[in-house]
Coordinates of C-alpha atoms in Angstrom, one line a residue:
M1 CA -49.8 10.9 -1.5
R2 CA -53.0 12.0 0.2
E3 CA -55.0 11.6 -3.1
R4 CA -53.9 7.9 -3.5
S5 CA -54.9 7.2 0.3
T6 CA -58.3 9.0 -0.3
S7 CA -59.0 7.0 -3.6
R8 CA -57.9 3.8 -2.0
G9 CA -60.3 4.5 0.9
A10 CA -63.1 5.3 -1.4
R11 CA -62.5 2.1 -3.4
R12 CA -62.4 0.1 -0.2
D13 CA -65.8 1.7 0.7
R14 CA -67.3 0.8 -2.6
E15 CA -66.1 -2.7 -2.5
F16 CA -67.4 -3.3 1.0
E17 CA -70.8 -1.6 0.1
A18 CA -71.1 -4.0 -2.9
F19 CA -70.4 -7.0 -0.7
V20 CA -72.9 -5.9 1.9
A21 CA -75.5 -5.3 -0.9
G22 CA -75.0 -8.8 -2.1
A23 CA -74.6 -10.7 1.1
A24 CA -76.6 -8.9 3.8
G25 CA -79.9 -10.6 3.2
R26 CA -78.5 -14.2 3.6
L27 CA -76.1 -13.0 6.6
L28 CA -79.2 -11.5 8.2
Q29 CA -81.2 -14.7 7.8
T30 CA -78.3 -16.6 9.4
A31 CA -78.2 -14.2 12.3
T32 CA -82.0 -14.4 12.7
L33 CA -81.8 -18.2 12.9
L34 CA -78.9 -17.9 15.5
T35 CA -80.9 -15.7 17.6
A36 CA -84.2 -17.5 17.1
E37 CA -86.0 -14.2 16.6
P38 CA -89.0 -13.7 14.4
P39 CA -87.8 -12.5 11.0
D40 CA -89.8 -9.4 11.1
D41 CA -88.7 -8.5 14.7
N42 CA -85.0 -9.2 15.0
P43 CA -83.0 -6.5 16.8
G44 CA -80.7 -9.0 18.3
A45 CA -79.8 -10.5 15.0
R46 CA -79.4 -7.0 13.5
R47 CA -77.0 -6.2 16.4
L48 CA -75.1 -9.4 15.8
L49 CA -74.8 -8.9 12.1
T50 CA -73.7 -5.2 12.6
G51 CA -70.9 -6.3 14.8
A52 CA -69.8 -9.0 12.4
L53 CA -69.9 -6.5 9.5
A54 CA -67.9 -4.1 11.3
R55 CA -65.2 -6.5 12.2
T56 CA -65.1 -7.5 8.5
Y57 CA -64.9 -3.9 7.4
A58 CA -62.0 -3.3 9.8
S59 CA -60.0 -6.1 8.3
W60 CA -61.1 -5.4 4.7
D61 CA -57.6 -4.5 3.4
R62 CA -56.1 -7.6 5.0
L63 CA -58.5 -10.1 3.4
R64 CA -56.6 -10.5 0.2
D65 CA -57.6 -14.0 -1.2
E66 CA -59.9 -14.6 1.7
D67 CA -63.7 -14.7 1.0
P68 CA -65.4 -11.8 2.8
Y69 CA -68.6 -13.9 3.1
D70 CA -66.7 -16.6 4.9
R71 CA -64.9 -14.0 7.1
T72 CA -68.3 -12.3 8.1
R73 CA -69.9 -15.7 8.7
R74 CA -66.9 -16.6 11.0
N75 CA -67.2 -13.2 12.8
L76 CA -71.1 -13.9 13.1
A77 CA -70.6 -17.4 14.6
T78 CA -67.8 -16.1 17.0
R79 CA -69.9 -13.2 18.3
F80 CA -72.8 -15.5 18.8
A81 CA -70.8 -18.1 20.5
R82 CA -68.9 -15.7 22.8
G83 CA -72.2 -13.8 23.7
T84 CA -74.8 -16.5 24.0
W85 CA -73.0 -19.7 24.2
S86 CA -70.7 -18.7 26.9
R87 CA -73.6 -17.5 28.9
Y88 CA -75.4 -20.8 28.3
G89 CA -72.3 -22.7 29.6
A90 CA -72.2 -20.6 32.7
L91 CA -75.8 -21.1 33.5
G92 CA -76.4 -24.6 32.1
R93 CA -79.8 -23.5 30.8
W94 CA -81.3 -21.1 28.3
R95 CA -84.4 -19.1 28.0
R96 CA -86.9 -20.6 25.5
D97 CA -88.7 -18.0 23.6
P98 CA -92.0 -18.7 22.2
G99 CA -92.3 -19.3 18.4
G100 CA -89.7 -20.4 15.9
V101 CA -88.7 -24.0 15.3
L102 CA -85.1 -23.2 16.5
A103 CA -86.1 -21.5 19.7
G104 CA -86.4 -24.7 21.6
L105 CA -82.5 -25.5 20.9
S106 CA -79.7 -24.5 23.1
P107 CA -77.4 -21.9 21.7
P108 CA -74.7 -24.5 20.9
E109 CA -77.2 -26.7 19.0
R110 CA -78.6 -23.8 17.2
L111 CA -75.1 -22.5 16.2
V112 CA -74.1 -26.1 14.8
L113 CA -77.4 -26.7 13.1
V114 CA -77.3 -23.3 11.3
L115 CA -73.7 -23.7 10.3
R116 CA -74.1 -27.3 9.1
L117 CA -77.5 -27.2 7.5
Y118 CA -78.3 -23.7 6.5
E119 CA -74.8 -22.4 5.7
G120 CA -73.6 -25.9 4.4
L121 CA -70.4 -26.0 6.2
A122 CA -68.7 -29.4 6.5
E123 CA -68.5 -31.1 9.8
E124 CA -64.8 -30.6 9.9
Q125 CA -65.0 -26.9 9.0
T126 CA -67.7 -26.4 11.7
A127 CA -65.6 -28.1 14.3
A128 CA -62.5 -26.0 13.3
L129 CA -64.5 -22.8 13.4
L130 CA -66.0 -23.5 16.9
G131 CA -62.9 -25.2 18.3
L132 CA -64.7 -28.5 18.9
S133 CA -64.0 -32.0 17.8
A134 CA -65.9 -33.3 14.8
E135 CA -67.5 -35.9 17.1
R136 CA -68.9 -33.2 19.2
V137 CA -70.2 -31.3 16.2
R138 CA -71.8 -34.4 14.9
A139 CA -73.5 -35.0 18.3
L140 CA -74.8 -31.5 18.7
C141 CA -76.2 -31.5 15.0
M142 CA -77.9 -34.9 15.6
R143 CA -79.5 -33.9 18.9
A144 CA -80.6 -30.4 17.4
A145 CA -82.1 -32.2 14.3
T146 CA -83.9 -34.7 16.6
T147 CA -85.2 -31.9 18.7
V148 CA -86.5 -30.0 15.7
L149 CA -88.0 -33.0 14.2
R150 CA -89.5 -34.5 17.4
P151 CA -90.4 -31.8 19.9
P152 CA -90.6 -33.0 23.5
G153 CA -94.0 -34.5 24.3
G154 CA -95.2 -34.5 20.7
P155 CA -95.1 -36.8 17.7
A156 CA -92.6 -36.4 14.8
R157 CA -93.3 -33.7 12.5
V158 CA -94.3 -35.0 9.1
A159 CA -94.4 -32.7 6.1
P160 CA -97.8 -32.9 4.3
V161 CA -97.7 -34.4 0.8
A162 CA -100.0 -32.7 -1.8
G163 CA -102.8 -34.8 -2.9
V164 CA -102.5 -37.3 0.0
S165 CA -104.9 -37.3 2.8
P166 CA -103.6 -38.4 6.2
S167 CA -105.1 -41.8 7.3

């Protein structure tokens, strides 16, 4: 009986390690976007991801047909929302860190924008995940995209086109 339990635990560990090896890079990028930290100096994103992975590992045996990436992404979003978003709501403001295009967004805007545009979740999925209405998610996403494309006090950002000089 003990051998079976040990081999099951070893198999579980191997499966989880394989999952982390394949998904950790993208999940770390998601966490880095959420925390608006620079990619080469992101301790907050690493802490956020470590907590999300720990929760996924704790429920690994109960995942069955559920996608572990989806579960980890949900844990990541939930941890970010509970930690940062709730403090934002209590304070009504956020600290703007220098650098990074997403640093000027509020935590709710950043979370919605990352889930919708980087992770590719549908509006309804994002709304269900965050416990918001689809209209609220749409409004947050549009406001965030507008902020990113038109920073306050500046002209709209235009991507340069190769071979075309600005007139």
